[in-house]
Coordinates of C-alpha atoms (C1' of nucleotides) in Angstrom, one line a residue:
Chain W
M1 CA 144.1 117.9 34.0
A2 CA 143.9 116.3 37.2
D3 CA 145.1 118.9 39.5
R4 CA 143.2 122.1 39.4
D5 CA 145.5 125.5 38.4
R6 CA 146.0 126.4 42.0
Q7 CA 147.5 130.0 41.0
Y8 CA 144.4 130.5 38.9
V9 CA 142.1 133.0 40.7
E10 CA 138.3 131.8 39.4
S11 CA 136.8 135.0 41.1
L12 CA 138.6 136.9 38.5
A13 CA 137.6 135.0 35.2
R14 CA 134.0 135.0 36.1
G15 CA 133.5 138.4 36.1
L16 CA 135.9 138.7 32.4
S17 CA 133.4 136.5 31.4
I18 CA 130.4 138.2 31.9
L19 CA 132.4 141.6 30.1
E20 CA 132.5 139.2 28.2
S21 CA 128.9 137.9 27.5
L22 CA 128.0 141.0 26.9
S23 CA 130.7 142.4 24.2
R24 CA 129.2 139.1 22.3
S25 CA 125.5 140.3 22.3
Q26 CA 123.5 143.0 19.9
K27 CA 121.8 143.8 23.4
P28 CA 121.8 145.0 26.7
L29 CA 121.3 141.6 29.3
G30 CA 119.5 141.0 32.7
N31 CA 121.4 139.1 35.4
G32 CA 119.2 136.0 34.1
D33 CA 120.3 135.9 30.9
L34 CA 124.5 136.1 31.9
A35 CA 123.4 133.3 34.9
K36 CA 121.9 131.3 31.8
M37 CA 124.8 132.7 29.8
T38 CA 127.5 131.4 32.7
G39 CA 126.3 129.0 34.0
L40 CA 126.5 130.5 37.7
A41 CA 124.2 131.8 39.9
A42 CA 121.6 134.7 40.0
S43 CA 123.0 135.5 43.5
T44 CA 126.7 135.3 42.0
I45 CA 125.9 136.9 38.8
S46 CA 124.6 140.1 40.9
R47 CA 127.4 140.5 43.0
L48 CA 129.9 140.3 39.8
T49 CA 127.4 142.7 37.9
H50 CA 127.5 145.1 41.0
T51 CA 131.0 145.3 41.3
L52 CA 131.4 145.4 37.5
T53 CA 128.7 148.7 37.8
V54 CA 130.5 150.3 40.9
L55 CA 133.8 149.7 38.7
G56 CA 132.8 151.6 35.4
Y57 CA 132.6 148.4 32.9
I58 CA 128.9 148.5 32.6
R59 CA 125.6 149.6 33.4
L60 CA 122.4 149.2 34.0
N61 CA 120.6 150.4 30.6
R62 CA 117.1 150.9 32.1
A63 CA 115.3 151.1 28.4
Y64 CA 116.5 147.3 28.2
R65 CA 116.6 147.1 31.5
G66 CA 119.6 145.2 31.1
Y67 CA 123.5 145.9 31.9
E68 CA 126.2 147.0 28.7
L69 CA 129.4 147.6 28.3
T70 CA 130.1 151.3 28.4
P71 CA 133.1 153.4 26.6
K72 CA 135.5 152.9 29.8
N73 CA 136.7 148.7 28.5
L74 CA 138.1 151.3 25.5
T75 CA 140.2 152.2 27.9
L76 CA 141.7 148.8 27.8
G77 CA 142.5 148.6 24.0
Y78 CA 144.3 152.2 24.0
P79 CA 147.5 151.3 24.4
V80 CA 147.6 148.1 21.6
L81 CA 146.1 150.8 19.2
A82 CA 149.1 153.2 20.2
E83 CA 151.8 151.7 20.2
M84 CA 150.9 149.1 17.0
R85 CA 153.2 150.0 14.5
L86 CA 152.3 148.3 12.0
L87 CA 149.0 149.3 12.1
E88 CA 150.5 153.1 12.4
Q89 CA 152.5 152.6 8.8
A90 CA 149.3 150.1 7.6
R91 CA 146.3 152.6 8.8
P92 CA 147.2 155.2 5.9
H93 CA 147.2 152.6 3.3
L94 CA 144.6 151.3 4.1
E95 CA 142.8 153.9 3.8
R96 CA 143.6 155.3 0.4
L97 CA 142.5 151.8 -0.6
S98 CA 139.3 152.5 0.8
H99 CA 138.9 155.5 -0.8
A100 CA 140.4 154.5 -4.0
T101 CA 138.1 150.7 -3.7
G102 CA 135.0 152.1 -1.9
E103 CA 135.1 149.9 -0.2
T104 CA 135.8 148.9 3.5
T105 CA 138.9 148.4 4.8
A106 CA 140.6 146.4 7.8
L107 CA 143.8 145.1 9.8
A108 CA 143.0 142.3 11.8
V109 CA 145.1 139.8 13.7
R110 CA 144.6 136.3 15.4
D111 CA 143.4 136.1 19.5
K112 CA 143.4 132.0 19.3
L113 CA 140.7 130.3 17.2
H114 CA 139.4 133.4 16.4
I115 CA 140.5 137.1 14.1
I116 CA 140.1 139.9 16.2
F117 CA 139.4 143.6 13.8
V118 CA 142.5 145.8 14.7
A119 CA 141.0 149.1 12.8
V120 CA 137.9 149.1 10.7
I121 CA 138.3 152.4 7.6
E122 CA 134.9 151.8 6.6
G123 CA 134.1 152.7 2.8
E124 CA 130.8 154.3 1.1
N125 CA 130.0 150.5 -0.1
L126 CA 128.0 149.1 2.3
V127 CA 128.7 146.3 3.6
A128 CA 125.3 144.4 5.7
V129 CA 126.8 143.7 9.1
R130 CA 128.3 146.6 11.8
L131 CA 132.1 146.2 11.8
A132 CA 134.1 148.3 14.2
T133 CA 137.2 147.8 16.2
G134 CA 137.8 144.9 18.3
G135 CA 134.7 142.8 16.3
R136 CA 135.8 139.4 16.1
L137 CA 134.9 136.0 14.0
R138 CA 136.2 132.4 13.6
I139 CA 139.1 131.8 11.7
P140 CA 136.5 129.3 9.7
V141 CA 134.3 131.8 8.8
S142 CA 136.8 134.7 8.1
A143 CA 138.9 136.0 5.0
A144 CA 141.0 137.5 7.6
G145 CA 141.3 133.3 9.3
A146 CA 142.3 131.6 6.5
A147 CA 145.1 134.3 5.4
L148 CA 146.0 134.4 9.2
V149 CA 146.7 130.4 9.3
A150 CA 148.6 130.2 5.5
A151 CA 151.3 133.3 6.7
L152 CA 152.4 130.9 9.9
P153 CA 155.8 129.1 9.5
E154 CA 154.6 124.9 8.3
D155 CA 154.6 123.9 12.2
E156 CA 152.4 126.4 13.8
R157 CA 150.0 126.3 10.9
R158 CA 149.9 122.8 11.0
M159 CA 149.6 122.9 14.8
L160 CA 146.9 125.6 14.6
L161 CA 145.1 123.5 11.8
A162 CA 144.3 120.9 14.0
R163 CA 142.8 122.4 16.0
V164 CA 141.2 125.1 14.4
R165 CA 139.7 121.4 12.6
A166 CA 139.3 119.6 16.1
D167 CA 136.9 122.5 16.9
M168 CA 134.7 122.8 13.5
T169 CA 134.3 118.8 13.8
R170 CA 132.9 119.4 17.5
N171 CA 130.4 121.8 16.0
G172 CA 129.4 119.3 13.4
Q173 CA 131.2 120.9 10.8
D174 CA 133.6 120.9 7.6
A175 CA 136.7 121.5 7.5
K176 CA 137.2 121.0 3.8
S177 CA 136.2 124.0 2.6
F178 CA 138.3 125.9 5.1
L179 CA 141.7 123.6 4.0
D180 CA 141.3 124.9 0.4
T181 CA 140.9 128.4 1.6
V182 CA 144.3 128.0 2.8
A183 CA 145.6 125.9 0.6
A184 CA 144.8 128.6 -1.9
C185 CA 145.8 131.3 0.3
R186 CA 149.1 129.7 -0.3
R187 CA 149.1 129.2 -3.5
D188 CA 147.8 132.6 -4.6
G189 CA 148.8 134.7 -1.5
A190 CA 145.2 135.9 -0.6
A191 CA 142.0 134.1 0.9
V192 CA 139.0 134.6 -0.9
V193 CA 135.6 133.8 1.5
R194 CA 132.1 134.1 0.7
N195 CA 128.7 133.8 2.0
K196 CA 131.0 131.4 4.9
W197 CA 129.9 133.7 8.0
R198 CA 126.8 135.1 7.1
T199 CA 124.9 134.8 3.1
G200 CA 126.3 138.0 1.6
I201 CA 128.6 138.4 2.7
G202 CA 132.6 137.9 1.9
G203 CA 136.0 138.9 2.1
I204 CA 139.2 139.3 0.3
S205 CA 142.2 139.6 2.6
V206 CA 146.6 139.1 2.3
P207 CA 148.7 138.4 5.4
V208 CA 151.5 141.0 6.7
L209 CA 154.3 140.5 9.4
H210 CA 155.3 142.7 10.5
N211 CA 158.3 142.6 13.7
G212 CA 157.9 139.3 14.2
E213 CA 153.8 139.4 14.1
Y214 CA 151.7 137.7 12.0
A215 CA 148.5 140.7 10.6
A216 CA 146.0 140.4 8.1
L217 CA 144.7 143.5 5.5
T218 CA 141.2 142.2 3.9
I219 CA 138.3 143.6 2.7
P220 CA 134.6 142.8 3.6
V221 CA 132.5 142.9 1.0
A222 CA 128.7 142.5 0.0
T223 CA 128.7 139.3 -1.8
G224 CA 125.7 140.2 -3.8
S225 CA 127.3 143.2 -5.3
V226 CA 131.0 142.4 -6.0
S227 CA 131.8 139.2 -8.0
E228 CA 134.5 136.1 -6.7
E229 CA 136.4 137.3 -9.8
T230 CA 136.5 141.8 -8.9
M231 CA 138.1 140.0 -5.7
R232 CA 140.5 137.7 -7.1
T233 CA 141.9 139.9 -9.0
T234 CA 140.8 144.2 -8.4
L235 CA 140.7 143.5 -4.4
A236 CA 143.5 141.2 -4.0
D237 CA 146.2 142.7 -5.9
A238 CA 145.7 146.2 -4.1
L239 CA 145.9 144.3 -0.7
K240 CA 149.2 142.2 -2.4
E241 CA 150.6 146.2 -2.8
V242 CA 150.0 147.1 0.4
A243 CA 151.1 144.1 1.8
G244 CA 154.4 144.4 0.0
I245 CA 155.2 147.7 1.3
L246 CA 154.7 146.8 5.4
G247 CA 156.5 143.8 4.9
P248 CA 157.7 140.4 3.4
V249 CA 156.3 138.6 0.8
L250 CA 153.8 135.9 2.6
P251 CA 152.8 133.3 2.7
P252 CA 156.9 132.3 1.8
P253 CA 157.3 131.0 -1.6
E254 CA 157.2 126.9 -1.5
A255 CA 156.4 123.8 -3.7
P256 CA 153.0 123.2 -4.4
Chain O
M1 CA 131.3 154.0 54.8
A2 CA 131.7 151.6 58.5
D3 CA 130.2 148.2 56.7
R4 CA 132.5 146.7 54.2
D5 CA 130.0 146.2 50.9
R6 CA 129.5 142.5 51.2
Q7 CA 127.9 142.5 47.5
Y8 CA 131.6 143.5 46.3
V9 CA 134.5 141.1 44.7
E10 CA 137.2 142.0 46.0
S11 CA 139.4 140.0 43.5
L12 CA 137.6 140.9 40.0
A13 CA 138.8 144.6 41.1
R14 CA 142.1 143.6 41.7
G15 CA 142.7 141.9 38.7
L16 CA 141.2 144.2 36.7
S17 CA 143.2 147.2 38.0
I18 CA 146.1 145.4 36.9
L19 CA 144.8 145.7 33.2
E20 CA 143.9 149.3 34.1
S21 CA 147.9 150.4 35.3
L22 CA 148.9 148.2 32.1
S23 CA 146.5 150.5 30.3
R24 CA 148.1 153.7 31.1
S25 CA 151.7 152.5 30.7
Q26 CA 154.1 153.7 28.0
K27 CA 155.5 149.8 28.4
P28 CA 155.4 146.4 29.4
L29 CA 155.0 146.0 33.2
G30 CA 156.7 143.1 35.7
N31 CA 155.1 141.8 38.3
G32 CA 157.1 143.9 40.8
D33 CA 156.2 147.6 38.9
L34 CA 152.1 146.3 39.2
A35 CA 152.5 145.0 42.6
K36 CA 154.3 149.0 44.1
M37 CA 151.9 150.1 41.8
T38 CA 148.7 148.1 43.3
G39 CA 149.8 148.2 47.1
L40 CA 149.4 143.9 46.5
A41 CA 151.7 141.6 47.6
A42 CA 153.7 140.1 44.7
S43 CA 152.5 136.7 45.2
T44 CA 149.0 137.5 45.0
I45 CA 150.1 140.0 41.8
S46 CA 151.5 136.7 40.3
R47 CA 148.5 134.9 40.6
L48 CA 146.4 138.0 38.8
T49 CA 149.0 138.1 36.2
H50 CA 148.9 134.4 35.5
T51 CA 145.3 134.5 35.0
L52 CA 145.3 137.1 32.5
T53 CA 147.7 135.7 31.0
V54 CA 145.5 132.2 30.7
L55 CA 142.8 133.8 29.7
G56 CA 144.2 135.6 27.3
Y57 CA 144.5 139.4 28.2
I58 CA 147.5 139.9 28.5
R59 CA 151.0 138.5 27.8
L60 CA 154.7 138.7 28.4
N61 CA 156.8 140.4 26.3
R62 CA 159.9 139.1 26.8
A63 CA 162.0 141.4 24.7
Y64 CA 161.1 144.2 28.1
R65 CA 160.5 141.3 30.8
G66 CA 157.1 143.1 30.8
Y67 CA 153.6 142.1 30.6
E68 CA 151.3 143.8 28.0
L69 CA 147.9 143.9 27.2
T70 CA 146.6 142.0 24.4
P71 CA 144.2 142.8 21.3
K72 CA 141.7 141.0 23.0
N73 CA 141.4 143.6 25.4
L74 CA 139.4 145.5 22.2
T75 CA 136.8 143.3 22.1
L76 CA 135.3 144.2 25.0
G77 CA 135.4 147.7 23.0
Y78 CA 133.3 146.2 20.4
P79 CA 130.1 147.3 21.0
V80 CA 130.6 150.6 22.8
L81 CA 131.9 151.2 19.0
A82 CA 129.7 149.0 16.9
E83 CA 126.2 150.5 18.8
M84 CA 126.9 154.4 19.1
R85 CA 124.9 156.1 17.3
L86 CA 126.3 159.3 17.3
L87 CA 129.8 157.8 16.8
E88 CA 128.3 157.2 13.1
Q89 CA 126.7 159.9 12.7
A90 CA 129.4 162.3 14.0
R91 CA 132.1 160.0 11.8
P92 CA 132.2 161.3 8.6
H93 CA 131.6 165.0 9.7
L94 CA 134.8 164.7 12.0
E95 CA 137.0 163.0 8.9
R96 CA 135.9 166.2 6.7
L97 CA 137.3 168.3 9.1
S98 CA 140.1 166.6 10.1
H99 CA 140.9 166.3 6.4
A100 CA 140.1 170.5 6.1
T101 CA 141.9 171.4 8.6
G102 CA 144.4 169.3 8.0
E103 CA 144.1 168.6 12.0
T104 CA 143.7 165.7 14.2
T105 CA 139.9 165.5 14.9
A106 CA 137.8 163.3 17.9
L107 CA 135.0 162.4 19.9
A108 CA 135.0 162.3 23.9
V109 CA 133.2 161.1 26.3
R110 CA 133.3 161.4 30.0
D111 CA 134.0 158.9 32.7
K112 CA 133.9 159.9 36.4
L113 CA 136.7 162.2 36.2
H114 CA 138.5 161.5 33.0
I115 CA 137.4 162.3 29.4
I116 CA 137.9 159.5 27.6
F117 CA 138.4 159.1 23.2
V118 CA 135.9 157.2 21.9
A119 CA 137.2 158.0 18.2
V120 CA 140.4 159.8 16.6
I121 CA 140.9 160.7 13.3
E122 CA 145.1 161.6 12.5
G123 CA 145.5 164.9 10.5
E124 CA 148.4 165.8 8.6
N125 CA 149.6 168.1 11.6
L126 CA 151.0 166.4 13.8
V127 CA 150.8 166.5 17.2
A128 CA 153.7 165.2 19.6
V129 CA 151.7 162.7 21.9
R130 CA 150.0 159.4 20.7
L131 CA 146.7 159.7 20.6
A132 CA 144.1 156.8 19.7
T133 CA 140.5 155.1 20.7
G134 CA 140.4 154.6 24.5
G135 CA 142.9 157.2 25.6
R136 CA 142.0 159.4 29.0
L137 CA 142.7 162.5 30.2
R138 CA 142.0 164.0 33.5
I139 CA 139.2 166.5 33.3
P140 CA 140.2 169.5 34.1
V141 CA 143.3 169.6 32.2
S142 CA 141.2 168.6 28.8
A143 CA 139.2 171.2 26.7
A144 CA 136.6 168.3 26.2
G145 CA 136.8 167.7 29.8
A146 CA 135.6 171.5 29.9
A147 CA 133.2 171.5 27.3
L148 CA 131.2 168.0 29.1
V149 CA 131.1 169.7 31.8
A150 CA 129.8 173.0 30.9
A151 CA 127.0 171.5 28.4
L152 CA 125.9 170.1 32.0
P153 CA 122.7 170.6 33.7
E154 CA 123.1 172.8 36.2
D155 CA 122.7 170.7 39.1
E156 CA 125.3 167.8 37.7
R157 CA 127.3 170.6 37.1
R158 CA 127.7 171.6 39.9
M159 CA 128.0 168.4 42.1
L160 CA 130.6 167.3 39.2
L161 CA 132.7 170.3 39.5
A162 CA 132.2 170.2 43.8
R163 CA 134.4 166.5 42.6
V164 CA 136.2 167.5 40.6
R165 CA 137.2 171.2 43.0
A166 CA 137.9 168.5 45.4
D167 CA 140.3 165.8 44.0
M168 CA 142.0 168.5 42.4
T169 CA 142.6 170.5 45.6
R170 CA 143.2 166.9 47.1
N171 CA 146.8 166.8 44.6
G172 CA 147.7 170.8 45.6
Q173 CA 146.2 172.1 41.9
D174 CA 144.1 175.2 41.6
A175 CA 141.0 175.3 40.2
K176 CA 140.3 178.6 39.0
S177 CA 141.2 178.0 35.8
F178 CA 139.7 175.2 34.9
L179 CA 136.9 177.3 36.2
D180 CA 137.2 179.6 34.0
T181 CA 137.4 178.1 31.1
V182 CA 133.6 175.9 31.4
A183 CA 132.7 179.5 32.6
A184 CA 133.6 180.5 29.4
C185 CA 132.6 177.5 27.1
R186 CA 129.4 178.2 28.8
R187 CA 129.9 181.6 27.5
D188 CA 131.5 180.9 23.8
G189 CA 129.4 177.8 23.7
A190 CA 133.4 175.9 23.4
A191 CA 136.6 175.0 25.6
V192 CA 139.8 176.2 25.0
V193 CA 143.3 174.5 27.1
R194 CA 146.6 175.3 26.5
N195 CA 149.1 174.0 27.9
K196 CA 148.0 172.0 30.3
W197 CA 148.3 168.9 30.1
R198 CA 151.7 168.8 28.5
T199 CA 153.8 172.2 27.2
G200 CA 153.3 172.0 23.3
I201 CA 149.8 170.3 23.2
G202 CA 146.2 172.1 22.9
G203 CA 142.7 171.7 22.2
I204 CA 139.3 173.0 21.1
S205 CA 136.7 171.2 21.9
V206 CA 132.8 171.7 21.2
P207 CA 130.6 169.8 23.3
V208 CA 127.1 167.8 21.9
L209 CA 123.9 166.2 23.1
H210 CA 122.7 163.5 21.5
N211 CA 120.3 160.4 22.6
G212 CA 120.3 162.3 25.7
E213 CA 123.9 161.6 25.8
Y214 CA 127.0 163.7 26.1
A215 CA 130.1 164.1 24.2
A216 CA 132.9 166.4 23.1
L217 CA 133.8 166.9 19.6
T218 CA 136.8 167.8 19.9
I219 CA 140.8 169.0 18.3
P220 CA 143.7 168.8 20.4
V221 CA 146.2 170.9 18.2
A222 CA 150.2 171.4 18.7
T223 CA 150.0 175.1 20.6
G224 CA 153.2 175.6 18.6
S225 CA 152.0 175.8 15.6
V226 CA 148.1 176.5 16.2
S227 CA 147.4 179.6 17.3
E228 CA 145.0 180.7 20.4
E229 CA 142.9 182.8 17.6
T230 CA 142.5 180.0 15.2
M231 CA 141.8 177.8 17.9
R232 CA 139.2 180.8 19.3
T233 CA 137.5 181.2 15.5
T234 CA 138.2 178.7 12.7
L235 CA 138.6 175.9 14.6
A236 CA 135.6 176.1 16.7
D237 CA 133.0 177.8 14.0
A238 CA 134.0 174.5 12.7
L239 CA 133.4 172.7 15.5
K240 CA 129.7 174.1 16.7
E241 CA 128.6 174.0 12.7
V242 CA 128.9 170.1 13.2
A243 CA 128.1 170.1 16.0
G244 CA 124.8 171.6 16.0
I245 CA 124.0 168.8 12.9
L246 CA 124.7 166.4 15.6
G247 CA 122.6 167.5 18.7
P248 CA 121.1 170.7 20.1
V249 CA 122.8 173.8 20.7
L250 CA 125.3 173.5 23.6
P251 CA 125.5 175.2 26.5
P252 CA 121.5 175.7 26.5
P253 CA 121.2 180.0 26.3
E254 CA 121.4 181.0 30.2
A255 CA 121.7 184.5 31.6
P256 CA 125.4 185.2 32.2
Chain P
dC1 C1' 180.9 130.3 39.4
dC2 C1' 178.6 134.3 42.9
dT3 C1' 176.0 137.1 44.4
dT4 C1' 171.8 140.1 43.4
dC5 C1' 167.0 141.2 42.2
dT6 C1' 162.5 138.4 40.7
dT7 C1' 159.2 135.3 40.2
dT8 C1' 156.8 131.8 41.8
dT9 C1' 155.2 128.2 44.1
dC10 C1' 154.1 126.3 48.9
dC11 C1' 151.0 126.4 51.7
dG12 C1' 148.3 127.1 56.9
dC13 C1' 144.5 129.8 57.5
dA14 C1' 140.3 132.7 58.0
dG15 C1' 137.7 135.4 55.4
dA16 C1' 136.1 136.3 50.5
dG17 C1' 133.2 133.9 48.0
dC18 C1' 129.9 130.6 46.5
dG19 C1' 124.8 129.2 46.3
dA20 C1' 120.0 128.0 47.8
dA21 C1' 116.6 130.0 50.0
dA22 C1' 114.1 133.7 51.4
dC23 C1' 113.1 138.2 50.1
dC24 C1' 111.5 142.2 47.4
dA25 C1' 110.2 144.9 43.7
dC26 C1' 107.6 145.3 39.4
dT27 C1' 104.1 143.7 35.9
dT28 C1' 101.1 140.7 34.5
dT29 C1' 96.7 138.2 34.4
dC30 C1' 92.5 137.0 36.5
Chain Z
dG1 C1' 91.9 143.9 44.1
dA2 C1' 94.5 139.2 44.9
dA3 C1' 97.7 135.9 43.1
dA4 C1' 100.9 134.4 40.2
dG5 C1' 104.7 135.6 36.9
dT6 C1' 109.4 137.1 36.4
dG7 C1' 114.0 139.2 37.6
dG8 C1' 116.4 140.6 40.9
dT9 C1' 119.1 141.2 46.2
dT10 C1' 119.9 140.1 50.0
dT11 C1' 120.7 137.0 53.7
dC12 C1' 123.3 133.7 56.3
dG13 C1' 125.6 128.5 56.6
dC14 C1' 129.5 126.6 54.6
dT15 C1' 133.9 125.6 52.8
dC16 C1' 137.2 126.4 49.7
dT17 C1' 138.8 130.4 47.6
dG18 C1' 142.1 133.7 47.4
dC19 C1' 145.2 135.6 50.3
dG20 C1' 150.4 136.8 52.0
dG21 C1' 154.1 135.6 54.3
dA22 C1' 157.9 132.6 53.7
dA23 C1' 160.6 129.5 50.6
dA24 C1' 162.1 127.5 46.5
dA25 C1' 163.2 128.6 42.0
dG26 C1' 164.5 131.6 37.8
dA27 C1' 167.2 135.2 35.4
dA28 C1' 170.2 138.6 35.2
dG29 C1' 175.1 140.2 35.6
dG30 C1' 179.8 140.6 37.0

DNA sequence: CCTTCTTTTCCGCAGAGCGAAACCACTTTC
DNA sequence: GAAAGTGGTTTCGCTCTGCGGAAAAGAAGG
């Protein structure tokens, strides 16, 4: 695109990129860190963090000598949670399922090339990673990602797959395994991913369509404790049952 | 302040004010609505909403012909939820309590003159309002607000009370009832508010201090179903028990 | 079709926001 | 103690970004 988008407000985008950087960091970040991550000048970062601090979105964590996000950021997600009918209907089922299996259950939606956890019901069985509402994963490393791709109508699915492949290629990754997972999900109705994101972590996921919106029911597991067999049978069946209560069977039946 | 804050980035603040307006609206908002609410020119709003749309924070809801927040906003709250030790420890207790009482339980923190719900565990008993993580209430109408004020050390409490009173006075409200609630909380260890925010809605709340951070355990109730007596005895005692597990007894004992 | 309302784009302009450099504050090293 | 290192803030000259009024375009309703 030769011409700059005249309607795009760069300063706003820069401020939000700081919030995003903080949202992906495990610890508070100093202005120098943020300058490195965003490529912006230190004085620009200083002004932006100052503004975000005055507005209440970040605060300085003195112990770590860096900025962290404040609870005020939760308010930006409130209507998403409060107005999501699917979440309302799915939550009791996810809670029952978590209780019955001992596993963590979650609902995820797609955001471009990532999935975002909308709700996470923690189970007794520990997964060696901190999961919470708002957490996100790249589509190719997550069962929910594969399920969400598999559920799409043909045109959309092809386009999204092309973008995912391009992204993976750009990062020097082989897309074959992911494509196989998507194909398997289309055949079996559930996606299984093991040790893709991290060793020891996997997931089983089933897509659901509700009011024209796609989402994925998913169970992240510790692969050291839960066998692939269990994922493909017990857990998959349980998820499919819930999905069937919430919406039409996905992916739509199709010749192999 | 005579001199403008040279380090404050107005464009960023304007964009965020749009996200905030949407976070407080029950339905999608058009650019005209947003222009009225923020006082900015329509063309400015159009550019800002365009930018937020490109970045993925809002989308146009065609059915309602207005913008709404996307799940991407949840990611900004993720580290708050993932890193909050108090939430981690409180959640199982809140869940047990919700199950035992049938009521909704929640954890709230303060954000200037508001409280923000960090976690909401829905119970069987319905409260005629949609509660969710990220929801917020003004301090004077919420039990959690009174509890959070009551728990503060003297200096901080006086300063915050002065600000709350000034705000209430500016809005033509009488602060006496709120001050009484705070005083009662300091005496009893729990704050009870009924029908202040809305008729039919009330709350019982107990403050907790954890790692130098104040929070409030709270149970919102339907005042038509739950008596003040039950709130002050059964529910208050249950909350105090949980608070005692999580941190020191609050408010600190003090001569009346 | 016309009218009305809403939104987007255009465009002149000034000041907002930029980044390099200077300055500041604190810590570490010698 | 002085000097160097580290991280952050403020200044300041400058330009181009973002502004808002006006015009154009789009959408909805009759």
